[in-house]
Tab-separated table of C-alpha atoms and ligand atoms in Angstrom:
chain	number	residue	atom	x	y	z
A	1	MET	CA	164.226	-9.911	62.120
A	2	ASP	CA	165.320	-6.259	62.185
A	3	ILE	CA	163.480	-4.858	59.183
A	4	LEU	CA	159.848	-5.652	58.630
A	5	THR	CA	157.948	-4.577	55.518
A	6	LEU	CA	154.165	-4.927	55.640
A	7	LEU	CA	151.236	-3.910	53.521
A	8	GLN	CA	150.078	-0.600	54.970
A	9	PRO	CA	147.873	-1.350	57.997
A	10	ASP	CA	144.312	-0.149	58.636
A	11	ASP	CA	142.807	0.824	61.981
A	12	TRP	CA	139.377	-0.757	62.393
A	13	HIS	CA	138.492	1.267	65.506
A	14	ALA	CA	139.542	4.889	66.079
A	15	HIS	CA	138.161	8.064	67.632
A	16	LEU	CA	138.983	11.274	65.806
A	17	ARG	CA	136.384	13.491	67.540
A	18	ASP	CA	135.405	16.692	65.725
A	19	GLY	CA	136.175	20.419	65.370
A	20	ASP	CA	139.639	21.503	66.557
A	21	SER	CA	140.501	17.957	67.699
A	22	LEU	CA	140.786	16.927	64.065
A	23	LYS	CA	143.936	19.061	63.628
A	24	ARG	CA	145.755	16.624	65.919
A	25	THR	CA	143.963	13.345	65.430
A	26	VAL	CA	143.672	13.145	61.643
A	27	PRO	CA	147.378	13.687	60.772
A	28	ASP	CA	148.435	11.303	63.575
A	29	LEU	CA	146.255	8.501	62.281
A	30	ALA	CA	146.759	9.170	58.567
A	31	LYS	CA	150.542	9.011	59.010
A	32	GLN	CA	150.229	5.336	59.985
A	33	PHE	CA	147.079	3.902	58.460
A	34	HIS	CA	145.471	3.937	55.026
A	35	ARG	CA	141.944	3.367	56.325
A	36	ALA	CA	140.321	3.832	59.701
A	37	ILE	CA	136.893	3.099	61.055
A	38	CYS	CA	135.943	6.512	62.476
A	39	MET	CA	133.749	5.992	65.498
A	40	PRO	CA	130.507	7.999	65.576
A	41	ASN	CA	130.231	8.938	69.278
A	42	LEU	CA	130.371	12.684	68.707
A	43	VAL	CA	128.127	15.181	70.446
A	44	PRO	CA	125.574	14.902	68.864
A	45	PRO	CA	126.253	11.406	67.511
A	46	VAL	CA	126.507	10.506	63.804
A	47	LYS	CA	123.165	8.820	63.269
A	48	THR	CA	122.495	8.862	59.514
A	49	VAL	CA	124.411	8.157	56.319
A	50	GLU	CA	124.019	11.824	55.420
A	51	GLU	CA	125.614	12.928	58.719
A	52	ALA	CA	128.419	10.396	58.235
A	53	VAL	CA	129.194	11.771	54.786
A	54	ALA	CA	129.356	15.316	56.232
A	55	TYR	CA	131.628	14.149	59.094
A	56	ARG	CA	133.917	12.448	56.583
A	57	GLU	CA	134.243	15.725	54.689
A	58	ARG	CA	135.282	17.519	57.895
A	59	ILE	CA	137.899	14.820	58.501
A	60	MET	CA	139.250	15.035	54.949
A	61	GLN	CA	139.984	18.753	55.393
A	62	HIS	CA	142.722	17.808	57.864
A	63	VAL	CA	144.504	15.091	55.890
A	64	PRO	CA	148.062	16.334	55.210
A	65	GLU	CA	149.072	16.938	51.584
A	66	GLY	CA	150.334	13.918	49.763
A	67	ILE	CA	148.840	11.390	52.179
A	68	ASP	CA	146.238	8.961	50.907
A	69	PHE	CA	143.828	8.455	53.825
A	70	ASP	CA	140.445	6.812	53.423
A	71	PRO	CA	138.180	7.253	56.481
A	72	ARG	CA	135.526	4.543	56.711
A	73	MET	CA	132.391	5.737	58.441
A	74	VAL	CA	130.047	4.144	60.962
A	75	LEU	CA	126.602	5.102	62.218
A	76	TYR	CA	125.654	5.341	65.871
A	77	PHE	CA	122.882	2.901	66.804
A	78	THR	CA	120.129	4.447	68.947
A	79	ASP	CA	116.760	3.230	70.183
A	80	HIS	CA	115.277	5.190	67.267
A	81	THR	CA	117.475	4.114	64.334
A	82	PRO	CA	115.022	3.467	61.462
A	83	SER	CA	115.268	0.033	59.807
A	84	ASP	CA	115.556	1.569	56.348
A	85	GLU	CA	118.819	3.321	57.287
A	86	ILE	CA	120.544	-0.096	57.043
A	87	LYS	CA	119.904	-0.436	53.322
A	88	LYS	CA	121.390	3.065	52.941
A	89	ILE	CA	124.558	1.839	54.654
A	90	LYS	CA	124.657	-1.127	52.298
A	91	ASP	CA	124.419	1.211	49.295
A	92	SER	CA	126.916	3.777	50.612
A	93	SER	CA	130.488	3.890	49.343
A	94	VAL	CA	131.850	5.455	52.554
A	95	VAL	CA	129.796	3.983	55.413
A	96	ASN	CA	130.670	0.415	56.370
A	97	ALA	CA	128.943	-0.466	59.633
A	98	ILE	CA	126.849	0.575	62.613
A	99	LYS	CA	128.123	0.798	66.191
A	100	LEU	CA	126.081	-0.223	69.182
A	101	TYR	CA	126.971	1.272	72.554
A	102	PRO	CA	124.881	0.087	75.457
A	103	ALA	CA	123.578	3.401	76.895
A	104	GLY	CA	126.114	4.800	79.372
A	105	ALA	CA	128.942	2.329	78.592
A	106	THR	CA	131.650	4.863	77.687
A	107	THR	CA	132.478	8.395	76.432
A	108	ASN	CA	129.432	10.053	74.792
A	109	SER	CA	127.230	6.943	74.897
A	110	ASP	CA	124.140	8.485	76.520
A	111	ASN	CA	122.196	8.110	73.269
A	112	GLY	CA	123.086	4.426	73.008
A	113	VAL	CA	120.675	1.517	72.922
A	114	SER	CA	118.833	1.086	76.231
A	115	ASP	CA	117.806	-2.546	75.624
A	116	ILE	CA	119.015	-4.499	72.613
A	117	ARG	CA	115.732	-6.397	72.322
A	118	LYS	CA	114.059	-3.096	71.440
A	119	VAL	CA	116.124	-2.869	68.218
A	120	TYR	CA	115.887	-6.483	67.016
A	121	HIS	CA	113.801	-5.294	64.038
A	122	VAL	CA	116.784	-3.207	62.885
A	123	ILE	CA	119.268	-6.019	63.573
A	124	GLU	CA	117.152	-8.192	61.290
A	125	GLN	CA	118.010	-5.756	58.484
A	126	LEU	CA	121.709	-5.899	59.385
A	127	GLU	CA	121.647	-9.667	59.083
A	128	GLU	CA	119.741	-9.561	55.813
A	129	HIS	CA	122.070	-6.995	54.192
A	130	GLN	CA	125.227	-8.376	55.844
A	131	VAL	CA	126.119	-4.962	57.276
A	132	PRO	CA	128.529	-5.407	60.221
A	133	LEU	CA	127.308	-4.623	63.720
A	134	LEU	CA	130.157	-3.258	65.850
A	135	LEU	CA	129.664	-3.793	69.556
A	136	HIS	CA	130.947	-2.210	72.716
A	137	GLY	CA	130.517	-5.431	74.637
A	138	GLU	CA	129.832	-4.471	78.234
A	139	VAL	CA	126.681	-4.469	80.339
A	140	THR	CA	126.117	-1.210	82.196
A	141	HIS	CA	123.981	-2.154	85.221
A	142	SER	CA	125.357	-0.374	88.268
A	143	HIS	CA	125.364	-3.574	90.342
A	144	VAL	CA	127.733	-5.404	87.956
A	145	ASP	CA	131.422	-5.095	88.860
A	146	ILE	CA	133.417	-3.149	86.267
A	147	PHE	CA	135.843	-6.084	85.793
A	148	ASP	CA	132.930	-8.479	85.050
A	149	ARG	CA	131.006	-6.337	82.581
A	150	GLU	CA	132.414	-7.854	79.394
A	151	LYS	CA	131.858	-11.452	80.513
A	152	ARG	CA	128.292	-10.649	81.576
A	153	PHE	CA	127.644	-9.079	78.168
A	154	LEU	CA	128.712	-12.304	76.429
A	155	ASP	CA	126.374	-14.389	78.560
A	156	GLU	CA	123.375	-12.092	78.818
A	157	VAL	CA	123.339	-10.140	75.556
A	158	LEU	CA	125.551	-11.683	72.886
A	159	THR	CA	124.639	-15.348	73.284
A	160	PRO	CA	120.885	-14.707	72.910
A	161	LEU	CA	121.556	-12.214	70.083
A	162	LEU	CA	123.499	-14.748	68.010
A	163	ARG	CA	120.917	-17.438	68.719
A	164	GLN	CA	118.301	-15.114	67.227
A	165	PHE	CA	120.502	-13.917	64.324
A	166	PRO	CA	122.942	-16.725	63.469
A	167	GLN	CA	124.167	-15.069	60.227
A	168	LEU	CA	124.697	-11.612	61.729
A	169	LYS	CA	128.098	-10.154	60.846
A	170	LEU	CA	129.547	-8.755	64.032
A	171	VAL	CA	132.750	-7.294	65.487
A	172	LEU	CA	133.216	-7.445	69.216
A	173	GLU	CA	135.290	-4.305	69.651
A	174	HIS	CA	138.368	-3.953	71.889
A	175	ILE	CA	138.100	-7.317	73.650
A	176	THR	CA	139.812	-7.440	77.036
A	177	THR	CA	139.197	-10.905	78.490
A	178	ALA	CA	140.027	-14.541	77.832
A	179	ASP	CA	136.253	-15.109	77.974
A	180	ALA	CA	135.689	-12.832	74.981
A	181	ALA	CA	138.611	-14.367	73.051
A	182	HIS	CA	137.225	-17.879	73.582
A	183	PHE	CA	133.707	-16.734	72.748
A	184	VAL	CA	134.881	-15.357	69.387
A	185	LEU	CA	136.865	-18.524	68.657
A	186	GLU	CA	133.747	-20.628	69.189
A	187	GLN	CA	131.610	-18.667	66.687
A	188	GLY	CA	131.447	-18.930	62.908
A	189	ARG	CA	133.456	-16.817	60.467
A	190	GLN	CA	130.983	-13.935	60.670
A	191	VAL	CA	132.070	-13.047	64.231
A	192	ALA	CA	135.390	-11.225	64.702
A	193	ALA	CA	137.121	-9.010	67.287
A	194	THR	CA	139.471	-6.061	67.420
A	195	ILE	CA	142.261	-5.764	69.997
A	196	THR	CA	143.948	-2.538	71.178
A	197	PRO	CA	147.682	-2.051	71.797
A	198	GLN	CA	147.089	-1.246	75.473
A	199	HIS	CA	145.289	-4.525	76.140
A	200	LEU	CA	148.199	-6.444	74.559
A	201	LEU	CA	150.991	-4.564	76.318
A	202	PHE	CA	149.525	-3.811	79.749
A	203	ASN	CA	147.308	-5.131	82.505
A	204	ARG	CA	145.621	-3.576	85.518
A	205	ASN	CA	148.818	-3.638	87.562
A	206	ASP	CA	150.320	-1.139	85.141
A	207	MET	CA	147.386	1.154	85.930
A	208	LEU	CA	147.068	0.634	89.685
A	209	VAL	CA	150.307	-0.540	91.335
A	210	GLY	CA	152.577	2.158	92.778
A	211	GLY	CA	150.003	4.936	92.269
A	212	ILE	CA	147.046	5.385	89.966
A	213	LYS	CA	148.050	6.060	86.339
A	214	PRO	CA	145.157	7.790	84.591
A	215	HIS	CA	146.681	7.480	81.135
A	216	PHE	CA	146.187	3.693	81.261
A	217	TYR	CA	142.500	4.126	82.092
A	218	CYS	CA	140.237	3.115	79.229
A	219	LEU	CA	136.977	1.220	78.767
A	220	PRO	CA	136.661	-1.687	78.832
A	221	ILE	CA	139.161	-1.378	81.667
A	222	LEU	CA	142.528	-3.220	81.679
A	223	LYS	CA	142.101	-6.675	83.221
A	224	ARG	CA	144.403	-9.098	85.084
A	225	GLN	CA	147.543	-10.522	83.483
A	226	SER	CA	146.019	-13.912	82.615
A	227	HIS	CA	143.578	-12.142	80.284
A	228	GLN	CA	146.401	-10.129	78.714
A	229	THR	CA	148.250	-13.389	78.038
A	230	THR	CA	145.262	-14.904	76.209
A	231	LEU	CA	144.797	-11.744	74.139
A	232	LEU	CA	148.466	-11.886	73.111
A	233	GLU	CA	148.060	-15.542	72.145
A	234	VAL	CA	145.009	-15.023	69.939
A	235	ALA	CA	146.254	-11.767	68.364
A	236	THR	CA	149.537	-13.411	67.345
A	237	SER	CA	148.005	-16.760	66.346
A	238	GLY	CA	147.343	-15.852	62.713
A	239	ASN	CA	143.615	-16.472	63.195
A	240	PRO	CA	141.764	-14.015	60.887
A	241	LYS	CA	138.993	-13.472	63.453
A	242	PHE	CA	141.292	-11.102	65.359
A	243	PHE	CA	142.500	-7.864	63.841
A	244	LEU	CA	143.845	-4.406	64.613
A	245	GLY	CA	141.664	-1.710	66.180
A	246	THR	CA	143.519	0.810	68.312
A	247	ASP	CA	140.530	2.447	70.008
A	248	SER	CA	142.849	5.461	70.091
A	249	ALA	CA	140.825	8.100	71.939
A	250	PRO	CA	142.061	11.635	72.548
A	251	HIS	CA	141.348	13.420	75.807
A	252	ALA	CA	143.172	16.589	76.882
A	253	GLN	CA	145.601	16.171	79.789
A	254	SER	CA	143.334	18.165	82.120
A	255	LYS	CA	140.463	15.752	81.412
A	256	LYS	CA	142.624	12.692	82.172
A	257	GLU	CA	144.543	14.001	85.187
A	258	ASN	CA	141.379	14.859	87.012
A	259	ALA	CA	139.441	13.687	90.090
A	260	CYS	CA	136.978	12.149	87.618
A	261	GLY	CA	139.251	11.343	84.680
A	262	CYS	CA	138.010	10.400	81.199
A	263	ALA	CA	138.420	6.911	79.727
A	264	GLY	CA	140.654	6.460	76.704
A	265	CYS	CA	144.276	5.979	75.625
A	266	TYR	CA	145.802	8.005	72.804
A	267	SER	CA	147.931	5.601	70.776
A	268	ALA	CA	147.440	6.811	67.190
A	269	PRO	CA	150.896	8.374	66.556
A	270	TYR	CA	152.806	5.204	67.613
A	271	ALA	CA	150.223	2.478	67.142
A	272	ILE	CA	151.929	0.158	64.673
A	273	GLU	CA	155.217	0.334	66.605
A	274	LEU	CA	153.369	-0.563	69.825
A	275	TYR	CA	151.772	-3.566	68.145
A	276	ALA	CA	155.198	-4.564	66.752
A	277	GLN	CA	156.559	-4.410	70.312
A	278	ALA	CA	153.818	-6.796	71.492
A	279	PHE	CA	154.217	-9.252	68.603
A	280	ASP	CA	158.006	-9.179	69.014
A	281	GLN	CA	157.676	-10.043	72.722
A	282	MET	CA	155.774	-13.150	71.643
A	283	GLY	CA	158.345	-14.019	68.939
A	284	LYS	CA	155.544	-13.679	66.385
A	285	LEU	CA	156.519	-10.733	64.188
A	286	ASP	CA	155.713	-12.889	61.178
A	287	LYS	CA	152.044	-12.748	62.222
A	288	LEU	CA	151.834	-8.950	62.440
A	289	GLU	CA	150.970	-8.313	58.792
A	290	GLY	CA	147.906	-10.558	58.844
A	291	PHE	CA	146.588	-8.943	62.025
A	292	ALA	CA	147.376	-5.367	60.974
A	293	SER	CA	146.885	-5.355	57.216
A	294	HIS	CA	144.909	-8.362	55.918
A	295	PHE	CA	142.210	-9.705	58.209
A	296	GLY	CA	140.224	-6.519	58.828
A	297	ALA	CA	139.969	-5.648	55.134
A	298	ASP	CA	138.957	-9.231	54.364
A	299	PHE	CA	136.262	-9.165	57.056
A	300	TYR	CA	134.785	-5.896	55.755
A	301	GLY	CA	134.929	-7.162	52.174
A	302	LEU	CA	137.326	-4.404	51.091
A	303	GLU	CA	140.436	-4.715	48.970
A	304	ARG	CA	143.689	-5.143	50.828
A	305	ASN	CA	145.970	-2.113	50.605
A	306	SER	CA	148.653	-1.998	47.940
A	307	LYS	CA	151.299	0.308	49.434
A	308	THR	CA	153.725	-0.927	52.077
A	309	ILE	CA	155.336	0.439	55.228
A	310	THR	CA	158.646	-0.568	56.800
A	311	LEU	CA	159.353	-1.004	60.491
A	312	VAL	CA	162.930	-1.121	61.741
A	313	ARG	CA	164.290	-2.407	65.031
A	314	LYS	CA	165.484	0.979	66.262
A	315	GLU	CA	164.707	2.401	69.673
A	316	GLN	CA	162.431	5.412	69.885
A	317	THR	CA	161.143	7.320	72.888
A	318	ILE	CA	157.478	8.161	72.882
A	319	ALA	CA	156.844	11.887	73.330
A	320	GLU	CA	156.077	13.086	76.876
A	321	ARG	CA	153.270	15.234	75.488
A	322	LEU	CA	151.739	16.368	72.212
A	323	THR	CA	150.089	19.682	71.419
A	324	TYR	CA	146.312	19.379	71.424
A	325	PHE	CA	144.526	22.603	72.274
A	326	PRO	CA	146.322	25.953	72.781
A	327	ASN	CA	146.345	25.515	76.581
A	328	ASP	CA	145.943	21.779	76.954
A	329	ASP	CA	148.220	18.989	75.732
A	330	ILE	CA	147.559	15.346	75.168
A	331	ILE	CA	149.599	12.623	76.844
A	332	PRO	CA	150.085	9.671	74.485
A	333	LEU	CA	149.953	6.046	75.605
A	334	PHE	CA	153.303	5.000	77.177
A	335	ALA	CA	154.543	8.632	77.145
A	336	GLY	CA	158.250	9.085	77.790
A	337	GLN	CA	158.959	5.333	77.509
A	338	THR	CA	161.285	3.720	75.000
A	339	ILE	CA	160.102	1.080	72.543
A	340	ASN	CA	162.197	-1.075	70.230
A	341	TRP	CA	160.551	-0.354	66.883
A	342	SER	CA	160.361	2.693	64.633
A	343	LEU	CA	158.451	3.432	61.467
A	344	GLN	CA	160.839	4.185	58.611
B	1	ZN	ZN1	136.125	3.060	71.114
């Protein structure tokens, strides 16, 4: 298979940031995807439907002429989110979900939920209105090893949560372990997961062997190869519980190549080609369209896209760097490396 035409994909997990960042991030994402879930971890976070609508307007100002991009918005769950905000999400035409970050789990998550049991009264509303809860699934206790944080979250937070709210619609974002993949497989249809390109293509050796490579550092952190293998298997299995979410997250080069470097990989400009590379390695290119273009829309109850894109088996070299701020570039995921697929 050398030419692959798919319905235009959507990205169900992306970080666009705000202000000047949007000049880079919005065109990069809009060039590939029709819709994107725009994560709300700004400073300050996007906490209400009204703030989400205003953020969407700022994003729309940077969509290049002639491109049809439809940002889907998400609220940031805090300890103080009022229960009646959930009905407002349900009634909104642009907000689709709410994102829960355990406090301190990742970039700009200080305002996250300190203990999920404190917000069960709001989660009750999510279940009732069938509004998806998007989860960063890691515990944050300092005594828990960074490589075990996702597994501990499944056992200590998610299992009791789903026992309490069996009909809750939920996306476990950017899963990184075989444990999470199996957990999702064991649940009903209302529980799904997104998978990033970096967790399909790389493992912790790529980040740590032969010198530390900060541009592979993201959260949840890359795990061992056996987990990567399971993620590849479930992503390419055709099971609609697993769909595309890049978690593309821009950080300037100086913030990544730093004694205390930021977490996040910037994959937006090459995302669909990177996924094609992973599916091709598994001999499962025929399963890419479901993962990239069908299952996420179906889960969110949105129409599938109608336009198509075409990928061709033609080598391309990922840029060494991209302009970000006047004096600070951004280094994309897999910079300077050659991949086998190009977007026509
Ligand atoms: Zn994210």
